[in-house]
């Protein structure tokens, strides 16, 4: 499943073409993806202008004039490509050949861009685990997808003080607490492993141990908040991490996986300077956790 940096990378790739564009038509090539499309999906978007493209957790949100929001989720294998009328291939640099099987092109947005050019944004999803929906903007916060989501880890709210408030009294493991989408939205397995390694914290440690008896954040809680943000920002700058099916909007692969310190590096030497440990793997909540048992305490 693409994580927050991959979704943010896709958003940034789509924004120059999608934002401000008039949707002149929509080809909806099937009745459903993971869930059925909303009633009159193509008709409600045709003739509308997409005024802004944002992200909430792992969801892409396209505001259209008229007050509705186009919700898009990539699922496991969903991706977008951008094509102009005079283009014979998807732009971008490819590490692997990209599939062109049109039977997986489930939605095509025909656009007149803000600068008057014609373009198509095509949603391709072989496994059909992604989905799209249309929701009135005032109802978005209370929608089932969003009403229980926690804070954005790249927002101004993430701090040591915030982590202390969220983790106070929690006996669950630190890894489980960070993956709890009701606390922090969008953090996934890869980047939690990397942020914990950067902070020198064990994924098995109780989340409540980052809070003092007076409810204040420990030094490690303050460091962890900074490392979460830095890890995500580094991954976004690298274009995300390309595992299995994920591609950016232009078809290129992300490269943050080449900078992994612990994720998927079981048996390799820890990269912490001076550490003699070896990266280990354990299973927590049916997910692989990678960490160094020597320097992560």
mmCIF file of C-alpha atoms in Angstrom:
data_model
loop_
_atom_site.group_PDB
_atom_site.id
_atom_site.type_symbol
_atom_site.label_atom_id
_atom_site.label_comp_id
_atom_site.label_asym_id
_atom_site.label_seq_id
_atom_site.Cartn_x
_atom_site.Cartn_y
_atom_site.Cartn_z
ATOM 1 C CA UNK A 1 0.000 0.000 0.000
ATOM 2 C CA UNK A 2 1.520 3.382 -0.942
ATOM 3 C CA UNK A 3 2.330 5.397 2.165
ATOM 4 C CA UNK A 4 2.053 9.128 2.790
ATOM 5 C CA UNK A 5 5.233 10.160 0.916
ATOM 6 C CA UNK A 6 4.139 8.218 -2.180
ATOM 7 C CA UNK A 7 0.681 9.796 -2.121
ATOM 8 C CA UNK A 8 2.148 13.266 -1.583
ATOM 9 C CA UNK A 9 4.550 12.661 -4.465
ATOM 10 C CA UNK A 10 1.630 11.711 -6.706
ATOM 11 C CA UNK A 11 -0.262 14.829 -5.590
ATOM 12 C CA UNK A 12 2.668 17.057 -6.479
ATOM 13 C CA UNK A 13 3.009 15.334 -9.835
ATOM 14 C CA UNK A 14 -0.666 15.801 -10.689
ATOM 15 C CA UNK A 15 -1.111 19.332 -9.363
ATOM 16 C CA UNK A 16 0.469 21.325 -12.242
ATOM 17 C CA UNK A 17 -1.913 19.677 -14.737
ATOM 18 C CA UNK A 18 -4.989 19.076 -12.587
ATOM 19 C CA UNK A 19 -5.255 22.269 -10.526
ATOM 20 C CA UNK A 20 -7.224 24.970 -12.314
ATOM 21 C CA UNK A 21 -8.178 22.613 -15.145
ATOM 22 C CA UNK A 22 -11.654 22.370 -16.650
ATOM 23 C CA UNK A 23 -12.855 18.763 -16.700
ATOM 24 C CA UNK A 24 -14.351 18.574 -20.184
ATOM 25 C CA UNK A 25 -15.353 14.938 -19.846
ATOM 26 C CA UNK A 26 -14.848 11.764 -17.835
ATOM 27 C CA UNK A 27 -14.603 8.216 -19.166
ATOM 28 C CA UNK A 28 -15.751 5.811 -16.461
ATOM 29 C CA UNK A 29 -14.915 2.389 -17.826
ATOM 30 C CA UNK A 30 -16.465 0.220 -15.131
ATOM 31 C CA UNK A 31 -19.137 0.481 -12.452
ATOM 32 C CA UNK A 32 -16.833 -0.051 -9.507
ATOM 33 C CA UNK A 33 -13.309 -0.315 -8.207
ATOM 34 C CA UNK A 34 -12.943 -1.407 -4.595
ATOM 35 C CA UNK A 35 -16.346 0.202 -4.042
ATOM 36 C CA UNK A 36 -19.015 1.285 -6.537
ATOM 37 C CA UNK A 37 -18.597 4.729 -8.042
ATOM 38 C CA UNK A 38 -21.069 7.326 -6.725
ATOM 39 C CA UNK A 39 -24.225 7.940 -8.732
ATOM 40 C CA UNK A 40 -23.657 9.927 -11.944
ATOM 41 C CA UNK A 41 -19.937 10.155 -11.186
ATOM 42 C CA UNK A 42 -18.901 11.229 -14.683
ATOM 43 C CA UNK A 43 -21.819 13.622 -15.104
ATOM 44 C CA UNK A 44 -21.204 15.411 -11.808
ATOM 45 C CA UNK A 45 -17.581 16.107 -12.760
ATOM 46 C CA UNK A 46 -17.975 16.969 -16.428
ATOM 47 C CA UNK A 47 -17.965 20.723 -17.004
ATOM 48 C CA UNK A 48 -16.507 21.408 -13.539
ATOM 49 C CA UNK A 49 -13.195 23.045 -12.764
ATOM 50 C CA UNK A 50 -10.828 21.460 -10.266
ATOM 51 C CA UNK A 51 -9.808 24.371 -8.056
ATOM 52 C CA UNK A 52 -7.353 22.660 -5.677
ATOM 53 C CA UNK A 53 -5.658 19.313 -5.176
ATOM 54 C CA UNK A 54 -4.716 18.438 -1.609
ATOM 55 C CA UNK A 55 -3.998 15.388 0.527
ATOM 56 C CA UNK A 56 -5.419 14.100 3.805
ATOM 57 C CA UNK A 57 -3.550 11.111 5.165
ATOM 58 C CA UNK A 58 -3.304 8.739 2.167
ATOM 59 C CA UNK A 59 -6.257 10.274 0.297
ATOM 60 C CA UNK A 60 -6.053 12.715 -2.606
ATOM 61 C CA UNK A 61 -8.708 15.442 -2.461
ATOM 62 C CA UNK A 62 -9.735 17.410 -5.524
ATOM 63 C CA UNK A 63 -11.989 20.391 -4.831
ATOM 64 C CA UNK A 64 -14.270 21.151 -7.769
ATOM 65 C CA UNK A 65 -16.329 24.272 -8.264
ATOM 66 C CA UNK A 66 -19.867 23.662 -7.140
ATOM 67 C CA UNK A 67 -18.785 22.534 -3.686
ATOM 68 C CA UNK A 68 -17.950 18.851 -4.058
ATOM 69 C CA UNK A 69 -14.667 17.091 -3.340
ATOM 70 C CA UNK A 70 -13.312 14.291 -5.496
ATOM 71 C CA UNK A 71 -11.829 11.685 -3.128
ATOM 72 C CA UNK A 72 -9.196 9.410 -4.676
ATOM 73 C CA UNK A 73 -7.374 6.507 -3.026
ATOM 74 C CA UNK A 74 -4.657 4.526 -4.799
ATOM 75 C CA UNK A 75 -5.267 1.213 -3.054
ATOM 76 C CA UNK A 76 -2.449 -1.257 -3.681
ATOM 77 C CA UNK A 77 -1.741 -0.862 -7.391
ATOM 78 C CA UNK A 78 -3.496 2.339 -8.446
ATOM 79 C CA UNK A 79 -1.538 5.002 -10.313
ATOM 80 C CA UNK A 80 -2.097 8.009 -12.532
ATOM 81 C CA UNK A 81 -0.425 9.003 -15.748
ATOM 82 C CA UNK A 82 -0.639 12.314 -17.553
ATOM 83 C CA UNK A 83 -0.893 12.448 -21.323
ATOM 84 C CA UNK A 84 -1.271 15.281 -23.793
ATOM 85 C CA UNK A 85 -3.220 14.916 -27.021
ATOM 86 C CA UNK A 86 0.003 14.995 -29.023
ATOM 87 C CA UNK A 87 1.919 12.579 -26.782
ATOM 88 C CA UNK A 88 2.467 8.978 -27.814
ATOM 89 C CA UNK A 89 3.818 7.826 -24.467
ATOM 90 C CA UNK A 90 3.568 8.713 -20.828
ATOM 91 C CA UNK A 91 6.238 11.285 -19.927
ATOM 92 C CA UNK A 92 8.848 10.416 -17.350
ATOM 93 C CA UNK A 93 11.932 8.310 -16.753
ATOM 94 C CA UNK A 94 11.264 4.629 -16.210
ATOM 95 C CA UNK A 95 13.322 2.126 -14.256
ATOM 96 C CA UNK A 96 11.042 -0.642 -15.541
ATOM 97 C CA UNK A 97 8.736 -0.829 -18.528
ATOM 98 C CA UNK A 98 5.290 0.490 -17.654
ATOM 99 C CA UNK A 99 2.202 -1.474 -18.570
ATOM 100 C CA UNK A 100 -0.046 0.033 -21.218
ATOM 101 C CA UNK A 101 -2.904 -2.455 -20.939
ATOM 102 C CA UNK A 102 -5.968 -0.293 -21.474
ATOM 103 C CA UNK A 103 -8.251 -2.773 -19.738
ATOM 104 C CA UNK A 104 -6.821 -1.412 -16.467
ATOM 105 C CA UNK A 105 -7.471 2.233 -17.435
ATOM 106 C CA UNK A 106 -10.611 2.582 -15.353
ATOM 107 C CA UNK A 107 -11.077 6.384 -15.282
ATOM 108 C CA UNK A 108 -9.923 9.009 -17.765
ATOM 109 C CA UNK A 109 -10.257 12.720 -16.958
ATOM 110 C CA UNK A 110 -10.250 14.859 -20.119
ATOM 111 C CA UNK A 111 -8.950 18.306 -19.259
ATOM 112 C CA UNK A 112 -8.453 21.785 -20.556
ATOM 113 C CA UNK A 113 -5.610 22.935 -18.346
ATOM 114 C CA UNK A 114 -5.313 26.341 -16.700
ATOM 115 C CA UNK A 115 -2.969 27.452 -19.502
ATOM 116 C CA UNK A 116 -5.362 26.297 -22.234
ATOM 117 C CA UNK A 117 -3.695 22.996 -23.166
ATOM 118 C CA UNK A 118 -5.488 19.691 -23.638
ATOM 119 C CA UNK A 119 -4.498 16.780 -21.422
ATOM 120 C CA UNK A 120 -5.728 13.494 -20.010
ATOM 121 C CA UNK A 121 -5.186 12.143 -16.527
ATOM 122 C CA UNK A 122 -5.669 8.387 -16.568
ATOM 123 C CA UNK A 123 -6.241 6.219 -13.510
ATOM 124 C CA UNK A 124 -4.904 2.677 -13.958
ATOM 125 C CA UNK A 125 -5.444 0.001 -11.309
ATOM 126 C CA UNK A 126 -4.869 -3.682 -12.135
ATOM 127 C CA UNK A 127 -5.954 -4.952 -8.713
ATOM 128 C CA UNK A 128 -8.825 -2.461 -8.351
ATOM 129 C CA UNK A 129 -8.185 -1.822 -4.650
ATOM 130 C CA UNK A 130 -8.338 1.920 -5.142
ATOM 131 C CA UNK A 131 -11.550 3.917 -5.172
ATOM 132 C CA UNK A 132 -13.083 7.300 -5.926
ATOM 133 C CA UNK A 133 -15.970 9.161 -4.367
ATOM 134 C CA UNK A 134 -17.675 12.552 -4.465
ATOM 135 C CA UNK A 135 -18.620 14.279 -1.210
ATOM 136 C CA UNK A 136 -19.904 17.761 -0.417
ATOM 137 C CA UNK A 137 -17.069 19.819 1.078
ATOM 138 C CA UNK A 138 -19.000 20.731 4.285
ATOM 139 C CA UNK A 139 -19.624 17.035 4.954
ATOM 140 C CA UNK A 140 -16.029 15.924 4.401
ATOM 141 C CA UNK A 141 -14.795 16.117 7.993
ATOM 142 C CA UNK A 142 -17.644 13.889 9.199
ATOM 143 C CA UNK A 143 -17.353 11.400 6.352
ATOM 144 C CA UNK A 144 -16.518 7.818 7.476
ATOM 145 C CA UNK A 145 -13.156 8.005 5.664
ATOM 146 C CA UNK A 146 -12.031 11.046 7.640
ATOM 147 C CA UNK A 147 -13.943 11.587 10.867
ATOM 148 C CA UNK A 148 -11.633 9.429 12.989
ATOM 149 C CA UNK A 149 -8.330 10.338 11.359
ATOM 150 C CA UNK A 150 -5.637 11.732 13.610
ATOM 151 C CA UNK A 151 -3.318 14.663 13.031
ATOM 152 C CA UNK A 152 -1.195 15.128 9.915
ATOM 153 C CA UNK A 153 2.450 14.226 10.630
ATOM 154 C CA UNK A 154 3.680 16.958 8.287
ATOM 155 C CA UNK A 155 1.427 19.573 9.867
ATOM 156 C CA UNK A 156 2.334 22.081 12.543
ATOM 157 C CA UNK A 157 0.585 20.043 15.253
ATOM 158 C CA UNK A 158 3.188 17.296 15.429
ATOM 159 C CA UNK A 159 5.558 17.936 18.340
ATOM 160 C CA UNK A 160 6.944 16.246 21.407
ATOM 161 C CA UNK A 161 4.127 17.780 23.425
ATOM 162 C CA UNK A 162 1.570 16.318 21.041
ATOM 163 C CA UNK A 163 3.115 12.850 21.239
ATOM 164 C CA UNK A 164 3.055 13.092 25.040
ATOM 165 C CA UNK A 165 -0.646 13.920 24.946
ATOM 166 C CA UNK A 166 -1.411 11.075 22.529
ATOM 167 C CA UNK A 167 0.726 8.453 24.280
ATOM 168 C CA UNK A 168 -0.005 9.257 27.917
ATOM 169 C CA UNK A 169 -1.067 6.096 29.742
ATOM 170 C CA UNK A 170 -0.768 3.886 26.670
ATOM 171 C CA UNK A 171 0.776 0.473 27.268
ATOM 172 C CA UNK A 172 0.649 -0.548 23.620
ATOM 173 C CA UNK A 173 3.954 -0.772 21.771
ATOM 174 C CA UNK A 174 5.449 2.345 20.269
ATOM 175 C CA UNK A 175 5.206 0.824 16.792
ATOM 176 C CA UNK A 176 1.481 0.114 17.205
ATOM 177 C CA UNK A 177 0.787 3.588 18.588
ATOM 178 C CA UNK A 178 2.510 5.274 15.651
ATOM 179 C CA UNK A 179 0.561 3.145 13.176
ATOM 180 C CA UNK A 180 -2.758 3.982 14.866
ATOM 181 C CA UNK A 181 -4.450 6.179 12.246
ATOM 182 C CA UNK A 182 -6.752 7.638 14.901
ATOM 183 C CA UNK A 183 -3.698 9.198 16.540
ATOM 184 C CA UNK A 184 -1.481 10.134 13.600
ATOM 185 C CA UNK A 185 -2.869 9.869 10.072
ATOM 186 C CA UNK A 186 -0.807 8.569 7.187
ATOM 187 C CA UNK A 187 2.156 6.995 8.937
ATOM 188 C CA UNK A 188 2.895 3.556 7.522
ATOM 189 C CA UNK A 189 5.115 0.623 8.326
ATOM 190 C CA UNK A 190 8.183 1.673 6.347
ATOM 191 C CA UNK A 191 8.548 5.185 7.706
ATOM 192 C CA UNK A 192 7.731 4.240 11.281
ATOM 193 C CA UNK A 193 10.592 1.725 11.193
ATOM 194 C CA UNK A 194 12.945 4.346 9.771
ATOM 195 C CA UNK A 195 11.908 7.111 12.195
ATOM 196 C CA UNK A 196 12.293 4.826 15.224
ATOM 197 C CA UNK A 197 15.783 3.839 14.069
ATOM 198 C CA UNK A 198 16.768 7.485 13.635
ATOM 199 C CA UNK A 199 15.567 8.197 17.168
ATOM 200 C CA UNK A 200 17.161 5.114 18.729
ATOM 201 C CA UNK A 201 13.852 3.811 20.056
ATOM 202 C CA UNK A 202 12.809 0.177 20.135
ATOM 203 C CA UNK A 203 9.536 -0.632 18.338
ATOM 204 C CA UNK A 204 8.729 -2.945 21.268
ATOM 205 C CA UNK A 205 8.909 -0.153 23.812
ATOM 206 C CA UNK A 206 5.690 0.979 25.501
ATOM 207 C CA UNK A 207 4.377 4.219 24.019
ATOM 208 C CA UNK A 208 3.651 5.581 27.477
ATOM 209 C CA UNK A 209 7.359 5.559 28.356
ATOM 210 C CA UNK A 210 7.818 8.692 26.221
ATOM 211 C CA UNK A 211 5.757 10.656 28.734
ATOM 212 C CA UNK A 212 6.981 11.847 32.134
ATOM 213 C CA UNK A 213 4.961 11.465 35.326
ATOM 214 C CA UNK A 214 3.897 15.087 34.966
ATOM 215 C CA UNK A 215 2.631 14.501 31.417
ATOM 216 C CA UNK A 216 5.531 16.203 29.696
ATOM 217 C CA UNK A 217 7.377 14.720 26.707
ATOM 218 C CA UNK A 218 10.697 13.033 27.319
ATOM 219 C CA UNK A 219 13.734 14.093 25.307
ATOM 220 C CA UNK A 220 13.209 11.060 23.084
ATOM 221 C CA UNK A 221 9.582 12.074 22.399
ATOM 222 C CA UNK A 222 10.760 15.473 21.178
ATOM 223 C CA UNK A 223 13.415 13.825 19.021
ATOM 224 C CA UNK A 224 10.921 11.320 17.611
ATOM 225 C CA UNK A 225 8.549 14.071 16.455
ATOM 226 C CA UNK A 226 11.406 15.717 14.567
ATOM 227 C CA UNK A 227 12.593 12.467 13.039
ATOM 228 C CA UNK A 228 9.090 11.521 11.856
ATOM 229 C CA UNK A 229 8.847 14.792 9.974
ATOM 230 C CA UNK A 230 12.401 14.563 8.615
ATOM 231 C CA UNK A 231 11.956 10.961 7.457
ATOM 232 C CA UNK A 232 8.766 11.802 5.569
ATOM 233 C CA UNK A 233 10.279 14.933 4.016
ATOM 234 C CA UNK A 234 13.384 13.010 2.920
ATOM 235 C CA UNK A 235 11.160 10.356 1.324
ATOM 236 C CA UNK A 236 9.076 12.959 -0.496
ATOM 237 C CA UNK A 237 12.205 14.629 -1.871
ATOM 238 C CA UNK A 238 13.353 11.200 -3.101
ATOM 239 C CA UNK A 239 10.002 10.545 -4.767
ATOM 240 C CA UNK A 240 8.827 7.989 -2.229
ATOM 241 C CA UNK A 241 9.717 4.319 -2.047
ATOM 242 C CA UNK A 242 8.854 2.060 -4.963
ATOM 243 C CA UNK A 243 7.787 -1.303 -3.639
ATOM 244 C CA UNK A 244 6.036 -3.665 -6.041
ATOM 245 C CA UNK A 245 3.480 -1.712 -8.080
ATOM 246 C CA UNK A 246 3.925 1.895 -7.010
ATOM 247 C CA UNK A 247 4.803 4.570 -9.540
ATOM 248 C CA UNK A 248 4.699 8.341 -9.393
ATOM 249 C CA UNK A 249 2.265 10.347 -11.501
ATOM 250 C CA UNK A 250 4.771 10.592 -14.358
ATOM 251 C CA UNK A 251 5.574 6.892 -14.210
ATOM 252 C CA UNK A 252 8.972 7.185 -12.543
ATOM 253 C CA UNK A 253 10.015 5.145 -9.551
ATOM 254 C CA UNK A 254 10.782 6.597 -6.145
ATOM 255 C CA UNK A 255 14.285 6.167 -4.770
ATOM 256 C CA UNK A 256 14.019 6.496 -0.989
ATOM 257 C CA UNK A 257 14.232 2.716 -0.704
ATOM 258 C CA UNK A 258 17.941 3.035 -1.521
ATOM 259 C CA UNK A 259 18.363 5.075 1.687
ATOM 260 C CA UNK A 260 16.585 2.627 4.007
ATOM 261 C CA UNK A 261 18.555 2.251 7.211
ATOM 262 C CA UNK A 262 16.646 -0.726 8.621
ATOM 263 C CA UNK A 263 13.564 -1.527 6.541
ATOM 264 C CA UNK A 264 13.998 -4.800 4.625
ATOM 265 C CA UNK A 265 17.655 -5.008 5.743
ATOM 266 C CA UNK A 266 17.411 -8.024 8.055
ATOM 267 C CA UNK A 267 20.823 -9.508 8.820
ATOM 268 C CA UNK A 268 22.767 -6.469 7.629
ATOM 269 C CA UNK A 269 24.989 -4.311 9.813
ATOM 270 C CA UNK A 270 23.315 -1.414 11.606
ATOM 271 C CA UNK A 271 24.213 1.940 10.056
ATOM 272 C CA UNK A 272 24.309 3.856 13.323
ATOM 273 C CA UNK A 273 27.893 5.121 13.686
ATOM 274 C CA UNK A 274 29.756 3.019 16.238
ATOM 275 C CA UNK A 275 26.970 0.444 16.588
ATOM 276 C CA UNK A 276 27.974 -3.204 16.319
ATOM 277 C CA UNK A 277 24.408 -4.455 15.985
ATOM 278 C CA UNK A 278 22.686 -6.313 13.171
ATOM 279 C CA UNK A 279 19.268 -5.423 11.813
ATOM 280 C CA UNK A 280 16.588 -7.815 13.065
ATOM 281 C CA UNK A 281 13.049 -8.541 11.947
ATOM 282 C CA UNK A 282 10.045 -9.278 14.105
ATOM 283 C CA UNK A 283 6.324 -9.470 13.380
ATOM 284 C CA UNK A 284 3.998 -7.002 15.101
ATOM 285 C CA UNK A 285 0.286 -7.028 14.273
ATOM 286 C CA UNK A 286 1.009 -9.156 11.188
ATOM 287 C CA UNK A 287 3.520 -6.623 9.854
ATOM 288 C CA UNK A 288 7.277 -6.934 9.576
ATOM 289 C CA UNK A 289 9.223 -4.630 11.853
ATOM 290 C CA UNK A 290 12.909 -3.984 11.166
ATOM 291 C CA UNK A 291 15.133 -2.540 13.883
ATOM 292 C CA UNK A 292 18.516 -2.770 15.589
ATOM 293 C CA UNK A 293 18.227 -4.502 18.969
ATOM 294 C CA UNK A 294 21.559 -2.990 20.085
ATOM 295 C CA UNK A 295 21.106 0.773 19.604
ATOM 296 C CA UNK A 296 17.305 0.994 19.637
ATOM 297 C CA UNK A 297 16.222 0.927 23.273
#
